[in-house]
Short mmCIF file of N, CA and C in Angstrom, two decimals:
data_model
loop_
_atom_site.label_atom_id
_atom_site.label_comp_id
_atom_site.label_asym_id
_atom_site.label_seq_id
_atom_site.Cartn_x
_atom_site.Cartn_y
_atom_site.Cartn_z
N UNK A 1 0.63 -1.41 0.09
CA UNK A 1 -0.03 -0.01 -0.19
C UNK A 1 0.82 1.10 -0.12
N UNK A 2 2.20 1.45 0.44
CA UNK A 2 2.76 2.41 0.50
C UNK A 2 3.92 2.10 -0.66
N UNK A 3 3.78 1.55 -1.89
CA UNK A 3 4.69 1.43 -2.74
C UNK A 3 5.91 0.78 -2.61
N UNK A 4 6.08 0.07 -1.73
CA UNK A 4 7.29 -0.57 -1.33
C UNK A 4 7.22 -1.93 -1.95
N UNK A 5 8.43 -2.44 -2.34
CA UNK A 5 8.67 -3.99 -3.02
C UNK A 5 8.73 -5.00 -1.82
N UNK A 6 8.10 -5.88 -1.89
CA UNK A 6 8.19 -7.25 -0.90
C UNK A 6 8.32 -8.46 -1.64
N UNK A 7 9.27 -9.15 -0.95
CA UNK A 7 9.78 -10.48 -1.54
C UNK A 7 9.37 -11.53 -0.55
N UNK A 8 9.15 -12.87 -0.94
CA UNK A 8 8.81 -14.04 -0.31
C UNK A 8 10.12 -14.80 0.07
N UNK A 9 10.62 -14.95 1.01
CA UNK A 9 11.89 -15.62 1.57
C UNK A 9 11.62 -16.84 2.45
N UNK A 10 12.40 -17.93 2.06
CA UNK A 10 12.04 -19.27 2.77
C UNK A 10 13.33 -19.47 3.46
N UNK A 11 13.23 -19.50 4.78
CA UNK A 11 14.54 -19.86 5.76
C UNK A 11 14.11 -20.97 6.54
N UNK A 12 15.14 -21.63 7.06
CA UNK A 12 15.11 -22.63 7.98
C UNK A 12 14.15 -22.57 9.21
N UNK A 13 13.62 -21.18 9.41
CA UNK A 13 12.74 -21.14 10.48
C UNK A 13 11.19 -21.68 9.91
N UNK A 14 11.33 -22.09 8.43
CA UNK A 14 10.06 -22.25 8.03
C UNK A 14 10.01 -23.66 8.04
N UNK A 15 10.61 -24.71 8.84
CA UNK A 15 10.64 -26.01 8.86
C UNK A 15 9.57 -26.55 9.31
N UNK A 16 8.46 -26.34 8.85
CA UNK A 16 7.43 -27.07 9.35
C UNK A 16 6.51 -27.60 8.24
N UNK A 17 5.81 -28.71 8.38
CA UNK A 17 5.27 -29.55 7.21
C UNK A 17 4.00 -28.67 6.51
N UNK A 18 3.62 -27.53 7.13
CA UNK A 18 2.78 -26.73 6.80
C UNK A 18 3.10 -25.37 6.16
N UNK A 19 4.48 -25.40 5.84
CA UNK A 19 5.19 -24.17 5.28
C UNK A 19 5.60 -24.21 4.12
N UNK A 20 5.27 -23.29 2.95
CA UNK A 20 5.80 -23.28 1.64
C UNK A 20 7.61 -23.53 1.88
N UNK A 21 7.95 -24.28 1.33
CA UNK A 21 9.52 -24.60 1.45
C UNK A 21 10.25 -25.35 0.43
N UNK A 22 11.28 -25.44 0.62
CA UNK A 22 12.37 -26.30 -0.46
C UNK A 22 12.82 -27.54 0.31
N UNK A 23 12.38 -27.91 1.21
CA UNK A 23 12.90 -29.04 1.96
C UNK A 23 12.83 -30.44 1.56
N UNK A 24 13.84 -31.31 1.65
CA UNK A 24 13.67 -32.47 1.07
C UNK A 24 12.39 -33.46 1.65
N UNK A 25 12.60 -33.20 2.87
CA UNK A 25 11.51 -34.17 3.87
C UNK A 25 10.18 -33.69 3.67
N UNK A 26 9.65 -32.65 2.88
CA UNK A 26 8.47 -32.06 3.02
C UNK A 26 7.97 -32.42 1.44
N UNK A 27 6.41 -32.21 1.47
CA UNK A 27 5.72 -32.69 0.09
C UNK A 27 6.31 -31.68 -0.94
N UNK A 28 6.03 -32.27 -2.28
CA UNK A 28 6.49 -31.41 -3.27
C UNK A 28 5.32 -29.88 -3.46
N UNK A 29 4.41 -30.40 -2.69
CA UNK A 29 3.40 -29.31 -2.96
C UNK A 29 4.06 -28.14 -1.93
N UNK A 30 4.68 -28.21 -1.12
CA UNK A 30 5.08 -27.21 -0.28
C UNK A 30 6.12 -26.31 -1.17
N UNK A 31 6.74 -26.85 -1.96
CA UNK A 31 7.81 -26.10 -2.90
C UNK A 31 6.76 -25.41 -3.99
N UNK A 32 5.88 -26.12 -4.47
CA UNK A 32 5.15 -25.74 -5.75
C UNK A 32 4.13 -24.73 -5.44
N UNK A 33 3.81 -24.37 -4.15
CA UNK A 33 2.77 -23.22 -3.65
C UNK A 33 3.55 -21.83 -3.42
N UNK A 34 4.56 -22.19 -3.18
CA UNK A 34 5.51 -20.92 -2.78
C UNK A 34 5.30 -19.88 -3.65
N UNK A 35 5.29 -19.78 -4.99
CA UNK A 35 5.27 -18.90 -5.73
C UNK A 35 3.49 -18.07 -5.76
N UNK A 36 2.91 -19.16 -5.80
CA UNK A 36 1.24 -18.94 -5.50
C UNK A 36 1.09 -18.15 -4.59
N UNK A 37 1.70 -18.42 -3.17
CA UNK A 37 1.53 -17.52 -2.05
C UNK A 37 1.91 -16.14 -2.36
N UNK A 38 3.19 -16.35 -2.93
CA UNK A 38 3.78 -14.73 -3.16
C UNK A 38 2.86 -14.07 -4.28
N UNK A 39 2.13 -14.77 -5.09
CA UNK A 39 1.28 -13.76 -6.22
C UNK A 39 0.15 -13.55 -5.20
N UNK A 40 -0.31 -14.65 -4.48
CA UNK A 40 -1.63 -14.19 -3.69
C UNK A 40 -1.73 -12.99 -2.96
N UNK A 41 -0.36 -12.83 -2.27
CA UNK A 41 -0.16 -11.64 -1.33
C UNK A 41 0.33 -10.70 -2.00
N UNK A 42 0.47 -10.75 -3.41
CA UNK A 42 0.67 -9.34 -4.07
C UNK A 42 2.21 -8.89 -4.16
N UNK A 43 3.34 -9.83 -3.87
CA UNK A 43 4.57 -9.64 -3.77
C UNK A 43 5.21 -9.80 -4.95
N UNK A 44 6.26 -9.25 -5.05
CA UNK A 44 7.05 -8.96 -6.41
C UNK A 44 8.15 -10.20 -6.66
N UNK A 45 8.36 -10.98 -5.76
CA UNK A 45 9.23 -12.31 -6.15
C UNK A 45 9.60 -12.94 -4.87
N UNK A 46 10.61 -14.12 -5.25
CA UNK A 46 10.88 -14.98 -4.27
C UNK A 46 12.46 -14.90 -4.11
N UNK A 47 13.15 -15.25 -2.76
CA UNK A 47 14.47 -15.17 -2.43
C UNK A 47 14.88 -16.67 -1.63
N UNK A 48 15.83 -16.99 -2.28
CA UNK A 48 16.24 -18.28 -1.56
C UNK A 48 17.86 -17.87 -1.51
N UNK A 49 18.42 -18.28 -0.11
CA UNK A 49 19.74 -17.69 0.03
C UNK A 49 20.83 -18.63 -0.71
N UNK A 50 20.59 -19.73 -1.14
CA UNK A 50 21.87 -20.21 -1.84
C UNK A 50 21.07 -21.48 -2.43
N UNK A 51 21.92 -21.81 -3.82
CA UNK A 51 21.11 -22.93 -4.39
C UNK A 51 22.20 -24.20 -4.45
N UNK A 52 23.51 -23.99 -3.90
CA UNK A 52 24.29 -25.27 -4.13
C UNK A 52 24.98 -25.45 -2.89
N UNK A 53 24.33 -25.45 -1.69
CA UNK A 53 25.01 -25.39 -0.12
C UNK A 53 25.46 -27.18 0.14
N UNK A 54 24.76 -27.88 -0.89
CA UNK A 54 25.18 -29.36 -0.38
C UNK A 54 26.74 -29.65 -1.06
N UNK A 55 27.19 -30.64 -0.14
CA UNK A 55 28.87 -30.91 -0.60
C UNK A 55 28.84 -31.48 -1.63
N UNK A 56 27.78 -32.45 -2.03
CA UNK A 56 28.16 -33.51 -2.99
C UNK A 56 26.49 -34.00 -3.48
N UNK A 57 26.39 -34.79 -4.75
CA UNK A 57 25.08 -35.54 -4.89
C UNK A 57 24.66 -36.40 -3.51
N UNK A 58 25.86 -36.87 -3.33
CA UNK A 58 25.21 -38.15 -2.07
C UNK A 58 25.56 -37.66 -0.77
N UNK A 59 25.62 -36.30 -0.36
CA UNK A 59 25.41 -35.75 0.91
C UNK A 59 24.75 -34.36 0.99
N UNK A 60 23.43 -34.77 1.51
CA UNK A 60 22.57 -33.83 1.55
C UNK A 60 23.05 -32.86 2.57
N UNK A 61 22.72 -31.54 2.56
CA UNK A 61 22.75 -30.37 3.38
C UNK A 61 21.84 -30.30 4.40
N UNK A 62 21.90 -30.34 5.82
CA UNK A 62 20.80 -29.94 6.61
C UNK A 62 21.46 -29.15 7.52
N UNK A 63 20.48 -28.12 8.04
CA UNK A 63 20.77 -27.27 9.11
C UNK A 63 19.67 -27.60 10.43
N UNK A 64 20.21 -28.28 11.42
CA UNK A 64 19.10 -28.79 12.41
C UNK A 64 18.28 -29.84 11.94
N UNK A 65 16.92 -29.42 12.00
CA UNK A 65 16.24 -30.51 11.31
C UNK A 65 15.64 -30.39 9.89
N UNK A 66 16.23 -29.34 9.20
CA UNK A 66 15.86 -29.17 7.80
C UNK A 66 16.94 -29.58 6.80
N UNK A 67 16.39 -30.41 6.03
CA UNK A 67 17.28 -31.24 5.02
C UNK A 67 17.01 -30.42 3.69
N UNK A 68 18.26 -30.24 2.97
CA UNK A 68 17.98 -29.68 1.64
C UNK A 68 18.13 -27.98 1.58
N UNK A 69 18.13 -27.47 2.55
CA UNK A 69 17.99 -25.98 2.75
C UNK A 69 19.29 -25.50 1.91
N UNK A 70 19.19 -24.56 0.92
CA UNK A 70 20.18 -23.96 0.19
C UNK A 70 20.89 -25.13 -1.06
N UNK A 71 19.93 -26.17 -1.19
CA UNK A 71 20.53 -26.97 -2.27
C UNK A 71 19.27 -27.33 -3.29
N UNK A 72 19.68 -26.42 -4.27
CA UNK A 72 18.49 -26.73 -5.36
C UNK A 72 19.32 -27.57 -6.77
N UNK A 73 20.77 -27.26 -6.42
CA UNK A 73 21.69 -28.21 -7.27
C UNK A 73 22.62 -28.91 -6.50
N UNK A 74 23.05 -30.04 -6.88
CA UNK A 74 24.09 -30.89 -6.07
C UNK A 74 25.61 -30.79 -7.09
N UNK A 75 26.52 -31.09 -6.53
CA UNK A 75 27.70 -31.21 -7.12
C UNK A 75 27.97 -32.53 -7.33
N UNK A 76 27.80 -32.68 -8.92
CA UNK A 76 28.20 -34.00 -9.29
C UNK A 76 29.91 -34.39 -9.48
N UNK A 77 30.29 -34.94 -8.44
CA UNK A 77 31.83 -35.04 -8.41
C UNK A 77 32.31 -36.14 -9.28
N UNK A 78 33.46 -35.99 -9.69
CA UNK A 78 34.02 -37.13 -10.60
C UNK A 78 34.27 -38.33 -10.10
N UNK A 79 34.67 -38.39 -8.55
CA UNK A 79 34.65 -39.60 -7.72
C UNK A 79 33.60 -40.36 -7.45
N UNK A 80 32.63 -39.56 -7.35
CA UNK A 80 31.24 -40.37 -7.11
C UNK A 80 30.55 -40.79 -8.37
N UNK A 81 30.65 -39.96 -9.45
CA UNK A 81 29.61 -40.43 -10.59
C UNK A 81 30.61 -40.85 -11.52
N UNK A 82 31.75 -40.76 -11.80
CA UNK A 82 32.81 -41.38 -12.78
C UNK A 82 32.69 -40.67 -13.92
N UNK A 83 32.44 -39.14 -13.77
CA UNK A 83 32.57 -38.29 -14.72
C UNK A 83 33.95 -37.54 -14.87
N UNK A 84 34.43 -37.30 -15.86
CA UNK A 84 35.63 -36.43 -16.02
C UNK A 84 35.89 -35.12 -15.44
N UNK A 85 34.69 -34.42 -15.19
CA UNK A 85 35.04 -33.42 -14.17
C UNK A 85 33.39 -32.94 -13.64
N UNK A 86 33.50 -32.16 -12.59
CA UNK A 86 32.38 -31.79 -11.83
C UNK A 86 31.38 -31.21 -12.59
N UNK A 87 29.96 -31.68 -12.30
CA UNK A 87 28.71 -31.20 -13.28
C UNK A 87 27.85 -31.01 -11.96
N UNK A 88 26.91 -29.88 -12.56
CA UNK A 88 25.94 -29.46 -11.73
C UNK A 88 24.70 -30.31 -11.95
N UNK A 89 24.01 -31.04 -10.82
CA UNK A 89 22.84 -31.61 -11.01
C UNK A 89 21.57 -31.16 -10.38
N UNK A 90 20.56 -30.78 -11.09
CA UNK A 90 19.58 -30.34 -10.51
C UNK A 90 18.75 -31.15 -9.49
N UNK A 91 18.11 -30.73 -8.77
CA UNK A 91 17.16 -31.51 -7.70
C UNK A 91 15.74 -31.49 -8.37
N UNK A 92 14.93 -32.66 -7.61
CA UNK A 92 13.69 -32.54 -8.20
C UNK A 92 13.04 -31.38 -7.57
N UNK A 93 13.47 -30.73 -6.44
CA UNK A 93 12.74 -29.60 -5.69
C UNK A 93 12.94 -28.31 -6.99
N UNK A 94 14.17 -28.07 -7.62
CA UNK A 94 14.30 -27.04 -8.25
C UNK A 94 13.17 -27.40 -9.54
N UNK A 95 12.95 -28.65 -10.15
CA UNK A 95 11.97 -28.90 -11.13
C UNK A 95 10.67 -28.43 -10.62
N UNK A 96 10.40 -28.67 -9.26
CA UNK A 96 8.88 -28.58 -8.88
C UNK A 96 8.94 -26.77 -8.79
N UNK A 97 9.87 -26.35 -8.37
CA UNK A 97 9.86 -24.91 -7.97
C UNK A 97 9.79 -24.13 -9.73
N UNK A 98 10.49 -24.69 -10.29
CA UNK A 98 10.48 -23.67 -11.83
C UNK A 98 8.70 -24.06 -12.22
N UNK A 99 8.07 -25.26 -11.92
CA UNK A 99 6.77 -25.18 -12.28
C UNK A 99 5.99 -24.50 -11.65
N UNK A 100 6.39 -24.17 -10.33
CA UNK A 100 5.47 -23.09 -9.59
C UNK A 100 6.01 -21.70 -10.17
N UNK A 101 7.04 -21.18 -10.68
CA UNK A 101 7.43 -20.09 -11.03
C UNK A 101 6.79 -19.75 -12.26
N UNK A 102 6.82 -20.95 -13.16
CA UNK A 102 5.80 -21.13 -14.38
C UNK A 102 4.07 -20.68 -14.01
N UNK A 103 3.94 -21.02 -12.98
CA UNK A 103 2.36 -20.99 -12.75
C UNK A 103 2.54 -19.21 -12.23
N UNK A 104 2.97 -18.81 -11.37
CA UNK A 104 3.43 -17.43 -11.18
C UNK A 104 3.43 -16.55 -12.43
N UNK A 105 3.97 -17.24 -13.40
CA UNK A 105 4.12 -16.37 -14.61
C UNK A 105 2.94 -16.17 -15.54
N UNK A 106 2.24 -17.63 -15.40
CA UNK A 106 0.75 -17.79 -16.27
C UNK A 106 -0.12 -16.62 -15.50
N UNK A 107 -0.28 -16.73 -14.15
CA UNK A 107 -0.99 -15.64 -13.20
C UNK A 107 -0.92 -14.39 -13.81
N UNK A 108 0.68 -13.91 -13.72
CA UNK A 108 0.67 -12.48 -14.07
C UNK A 108 0.51 -12.17 -15.53
N UNK A 109 0.53 -13.01 -16.45
CA UNK A 109 -0.11 -12.99 -17.69
C UNK A 109 -1.43 -12.52 -17.75
N UNK A 110 -2.22 -13.52 -17.01
CA UNK A 110 -3.76 -13.32 -16.86
C UNK A 110 -3.95 -12.13 -16.20
N UNK A 111 -3.50 -11.54 -15.28
CA UNK A 111 -3.62 -10.48 -14.48
C UNK A 111 -3.52 -9.22 -15.42
N UNK A 112 -2.45 -9.25 -16.39
CA UNK A 112 -2.58 -8.17 -17.35
C UNK A 112 -4.01 -8.27 -18.28
N UNK A 113 -4.16 -9.44 -18.56
CA UNK A 113 -5.42 -9.72 -19.34
C UNK A 113 -6.82 -9.52 -18.71
N UNK A 114 -6.83 -9.87 -17.49
CA UNK A 114 -8.11 -10.03 -16.71
C UNK A 114 -7.66 -10.20 -15.38
N UNK A 115 -7.44 -8.85 -14.58
CA UNK A 115 -7.20 -8.85 -12.95
C UNK A 115 -8.25 -9.83 -12.24
N UNK A 116 -9.38 -9.53 -12.23
CA UNK A 116 -10.35 -10.19 -11.69
C UNK A 116 -10.32 -11.70 -11.63
N UNK A 117 -10.12 -12.27 -13.09
CA UNK A 117 -10.29 -13.53 -13.15
C UNK A 117 -9.16 -14.24 -12.49
N UNK A 118 -7.56 -13.62 -12.72
CA UNK A 118 -6.42 -13.64 -12.11
C UNK A 118 -6.53 -14.33 -10.57
N UNK A 119 -7.21 -13.11 -9.85
CA UNK A 119 -7.12 -13.05 -8.55
C UNK A 119 -8.20 -14.54 -8.07
N UNK A 120 -9.36 -14.31 -8.93
CA UNK A 120 -10.21 -15.72 -8.46
C UNK A 120 -9.50 -16.94 -8.81
N UNK A 121 -8.81 -17.31 -9.74
CA UNK A 121 -8.14 -18.50 -9.97
C UNK A 121 -7.04 -18.52 -9.14
N UNK A 122 -6.42 -17.91 -8.70
CA UNK A 122 -5.35 -18.08 -7.60
C UNK A 122 -5.95 -18.11 -6.31
N UNK A 123 -7.31 -17.77 -5.99
CA UNK A 123 -7.92 -17.76 -4.72
C UNK A 123 -8.18 -19.39 -4.67
N UNK A 124 -8.47 -19.95 -5.79
CA UNK A 124 -8.70 -21.55 -5.93
C UNK A 124 -7.57 -22.29 -5.11
N UNK A 125 -6.39 -21.73 -5.22
CA UNK A 125 -5.17 -22.37 -4.29
C UNK A 125 -4.33 -21.77 -3.11
N UNK A 126 -4.69 -20.55 -3.15
CA UNK A 126 -4.12 -19.65 -1.65
C UNK A 126 -5.37 -18.50 -1.45
N UNK A 127 -5.72 -18.63 -0.18
CA UNK A 127 -6.41 -17.36 0.35
C UNK A 127 -5.79 -16.79 1.76
N UNK A 128 -6.13 -15.61 1.62
CA UNK A 128 -5.51 -15.16 3.10
C UNK A 128 -6.79 -15.48 4.15
N UNK A 129 -5.99 -15.70 5.43
CA UNK A 129 -6.98 -16.47 6.36
C UNK A 129 -8.37 -15.74 6.52
N UNK A 130 -8.37 -14.41 6.86
CA UNK A 130 -9.52 -13.74 6.95
C UNK A 130 -10.68 -13.70 5.56
N UNK A 131 -10.07 -14.30 4.49
CA UNK A 131 -10.89 -14.41 3.51
C UNK A 131 -11.32 -16.07 3.10
N UNK A 132 -10.70 -16.88 3.77
CA UNK A 132 -10.77 -18.32 3.45
C UNK A 132 -12.39 -18.67 3.68
N UNK A 133 -12.70 -19.15 2.46
CA UNK A 133 -14.18 -19.50 2.21
C UNK A 133 -14.44 -21.09 2.55
N UNK A 134 -13.56 -21.95 2.89
CA UNK A 134 -13.60 -23.36 3.33
C UNK A 134 -14.07 -24.02 2.25
N UNK A 135 -13.35 -23.81 1.04
CA UNK A 135 -13.51 -24.51 -0.20
C UNK A 135 -12.40 -25.79 -0.68
N UNK A 136 -11.29 -25.56 0.37
CA UNK A 136 -10.22 -26.53 -0.03
C UNK A 136 -10.43 -27.65 0.33
N UNK A 137 -10.21 -28.88 -0.38
CA UNK A 137 -10.19 -30.01 -0.25
C UNK A 137 -9.30 -30.43 0.64
N UNK A 138 -8.00 -30.06 0.81
CA UNK A 138 -6.94 -30.42 1.53
C UNK A 138 -6.36 -29.17 1.91
N UNK A 139 -6.88 -28.17 3.02
CA UNK A 139 -6.13 -27.41 3.31
C UNK A 139 -5.27 -27.45 4.32
N UNK A 140 -4.13 -26.20 4.41
CA UNK A 140 -3.02 -26.31 4.94
C UNK A 140 -3.05 -24.58 5.42
N UNK A 141 -2.98 -24.35 6.99
CA UNK A 141 -2.65 -22.79 7.17
C UNK A 141 -1.75 -22.68 7.44
N UNK A 142 -0.79 -21.68 7.28
CA UNK A 142 0.51 -21.23 7.50
C UNK A 142 0.33 -19.61 7.71
N UNK A 143 1.44 -19.40 8.52
CA UNK A 143 1.91 -17.84 8.68
C UNK A 143 3.14 -17.59 8.11
N UNK A 144 3.00 -16.73 6.81
CA UNK A 144 4.38 -16.28 6.03
C UNK A 144 4.83 -15.07 6.30
N UNK A 145 5.87 -15.38 6.91
CA UNK A 145 6.64 -13.54 7.26
C UNK A 145 7.43 -13.40 5.91
N UNK A 146 7.20 -12.14 5.72
CA UNK A 146 7.96 -11.57 4.30
C UNK A 146 8.74 -10.35 4.71
N UNK A 147 9.83 -10.09 4.08
CA UNK A 147 10.62 -9.03 4.27
C UNK A 147 10.67 -7.99 2.95
N UNK A 148 10.94 -6.74 3.23
CA UNK A 148 10.69 -5.88 2.14
C UNK A 148 12.28 -5.65 1.60
N UNK A 149 12.44 -4.77 0.29
CA UNK A 149 13.72 -4.99 -0.02
C UNK A 149 13.81 -3.38 -0.47
N UNK A 150 13.27 -2.64 0.42
CA UNK A 150 13.13 -1.04 -0.24
C UNK A 150 14.37 -0.25 0.37
N UNK A 151 15.45 -0.93 1.15
CA UNK A 151 16.44 -0.20 1.64
C UNK A 151 16.11 0.57 3.27
N UNK A 152 14.66 0.35 3.59
CA UNK A 152 14.55 0.97 4.69
C UNK A 152 14.72 0.22 6.09
N UNK A 153 15.46 -0.83 6.00
CA UNK A 153 15.68 -2.03 7.10
C UNK A 153 14.73 -2.95 6.70
N UNK A 154 15.12 -4.17 7.62
CA UNK A 154 14.16 -5.29 7.39
C UNK A 154 12.96 -5.02 8.50
N UNK A 155 11.86 -5.04 7.87
CA UNK A 155 10.64 -5.07 8.71
C UNK A 155 9.65 -6.37 8.39
N UNK A 156 9.35 -6.95 9.42
CA UNK A 156 8.18 -8.11 9.10
C UNK A 156 6.89 -7.56 8.43
N UNK A 157 6.21 -8.15 7.64
CA UNK A 157 5.27 -7.85 7.10
C UNK A 157 4.28 -9.08 7.23
N UNK A 158 3.31 -9.45 7.81
CA UNK A 158 2.75 -10.51 8.15
C UNK A 158 1.77 -10.87 7.01
N UNK A 159 1.58 -12.06 6.74
CA UNK A 159 0.96 -12.48 5.39
C UNK A 159 0.50 -14.00 5.83
N UNK A 160 -0.76 -14.11 6.31
CA UNK A 160 -1.44 -14.97 6.86
C UNK A 160 -2.18 -15.91 5.99
N UNK A 161 -1.90 -17.11 5.71
CA UNK A 161 -2.51 -17.53 4.41
C UNK A 161 -2.99 -19.06 4.49
N UNK A 162 -4.04 -19.51 4.04
CA UNK A 162 -4.40 -20.86 3.75
C UNK A 162 -4.39 -21.36 2.47
N UNK A 163 -3.77 -22.67 2.39
CA UNK A 163 -3.23 -22.93 0.78
C UNK A 163 -3.98 -24.35 0.73
N UNK A 164 -4.03 -24.68 -0.72
CA UNK A 164 -4.71 -26.18 -0.98
C UNK A 164 -3.46 -27.00 -1.24
N UNK A 165 -3.43 -28.03 -0.76
CA UNK A 165 -2.40 -29.01 -0.76
C UNK A 165 -2.72 -30.02 -1.95
N UNK A 166 -3.79 -30.14 -2.70
CA UNK A 166 -4.41 -31.04 -3.54
C UNK A 166 -3.71 -30.82 -4.88
N UNK A 167 -2.63 -31.83 -5.33
CA UNK A 167 -2.26 -31.49 -6.54
C UNK A 167 -3.16 -31.66 -7.89
N UNK A 168 -4.47 -32.27 -7.63
CA UNK A 168 -5.47 -32.34 -8.50
C UNK A 168 -5.90 -31.08 -8.77
N UNK A 169 -6.49 -30.39 -7.67
CA UNK A 169 -7.02 -29.12 -7.73
C UNK A 169 -5.94 -27.93 -8.43
N UNK A 170 -4.57 -28.15 -8.00
CA UNK A 170 -3.60 -27.23 -8.74
C UNK A 170 -3.67 -27.54 -10.12
N UNK A 171 -3.59 -28.91 -10.71
CA UNK A 171 -3.62 -29.22 -12.03
C UNK A 171 -5.06 -28.38 -12.85
N UNK A 172 -6.16 -28.67 -12.24
CA UNK A 172 -7.41 -28.24 -12.69
C UNK A 172 -7.23 -26.38 -12.49
N UNK A 173 -6.68 -26.04 -11.63
CA UNK A 173 -6.72 -24.40 -11.71
C UNK A 173 -5.58 -23.80 -12.91
N UNK A 174 -4.64 -24.75 -13.03
CA UNK A 174 -3.75 -24.25 -13.91
C UNK A 174 -4.25 -24.34 -15.61
N UNK A 175 -4.93 -25.58 -15.59
CA UNK A 175 -5.63 -25.71 -16.99
C UNK A 175 -6.49 -24.84 -17.01
N UNK A 176 -7.14 -24.31 -16.06
CA UNK A 176 -8.00 -22.90 -16.29
C UNK A 176 -7.72 -21.90 -16.60
N UNK A 177 -6.28 -21.46 -15.74
CA UNK A 177 -5.67 -20.26 -16.22
C UNK A 177 -5.19 -20.34 -17.79
N UNK A 178 -4.68 -21.81 -18.07
CA UNK A 178 -4.34 -21.75 -19.65
C UNK A 178 -5.06 -21.70 -20.59
N UNK A 179 -6.68 -22.21 -20.22
CA UNK A 179 -7.67 -21.82 -21.13
C UNK A 179 -8.19 -20.54 -21.18
N UNK A 180 -7.98 -19.64 -20.08
CA UNK A 180 -8.41 -18.05 -20.05
C UNK A 180 -7.26 -17.46 -20.94
N UNK A 181 -6.13 -17.86 -21.00
CA UNK A 181 -5.24 -17.29 -21.69
C UNK A 181 -5.32 -17.37 -23.10
N UNK A 182 -5.87 -18.68 -23.19
CA UNK A 182 -6.08 -18.95 -24.98
C UNK A 182 -7.21 -18.54 -25.49
N UNK A 183 -8.10 -17.60 -24.59
CA UNK A 183 -9.15 -17.18 -25.39
C UNK A 183 -8.87 -15.91 -26.00
#
């Protein structure tokens, strides 16, 4: 409302099964929904502290009880893989996050065409707690703390959300977005 830019950041503090996150030991929907939450809260982007923190493809990085933090790529080491030189190996989480970012982009394209429809379709997957209409088949409630990037210091901006964890509903919603864009 004040014209500040806001991003959504995932940290080890989000190590709960109900948090949008990028951790190995949580469901893929926790990763896929992150850009949807970002869109629903009208934020400008996402931030992840590091993409290659894992020492190798066979050794996952963990901090406390959070596995996979900072690891969207793994180091494919010659000694482990029998390859001539080190290669980057993408994680499944990276591919799931890519799908969520594509969802965000499709919603953004639809918002330019029909802002009301974009909001309504995003609302099928993510709703602010105060607006939750009890329509989700598999609801998950989460408090998402977001940080601004306007250079005025870190201030918490609360974003309380309920999100749908049903992959079927996500597929149906994405299809509806694609159909609306094709018209």
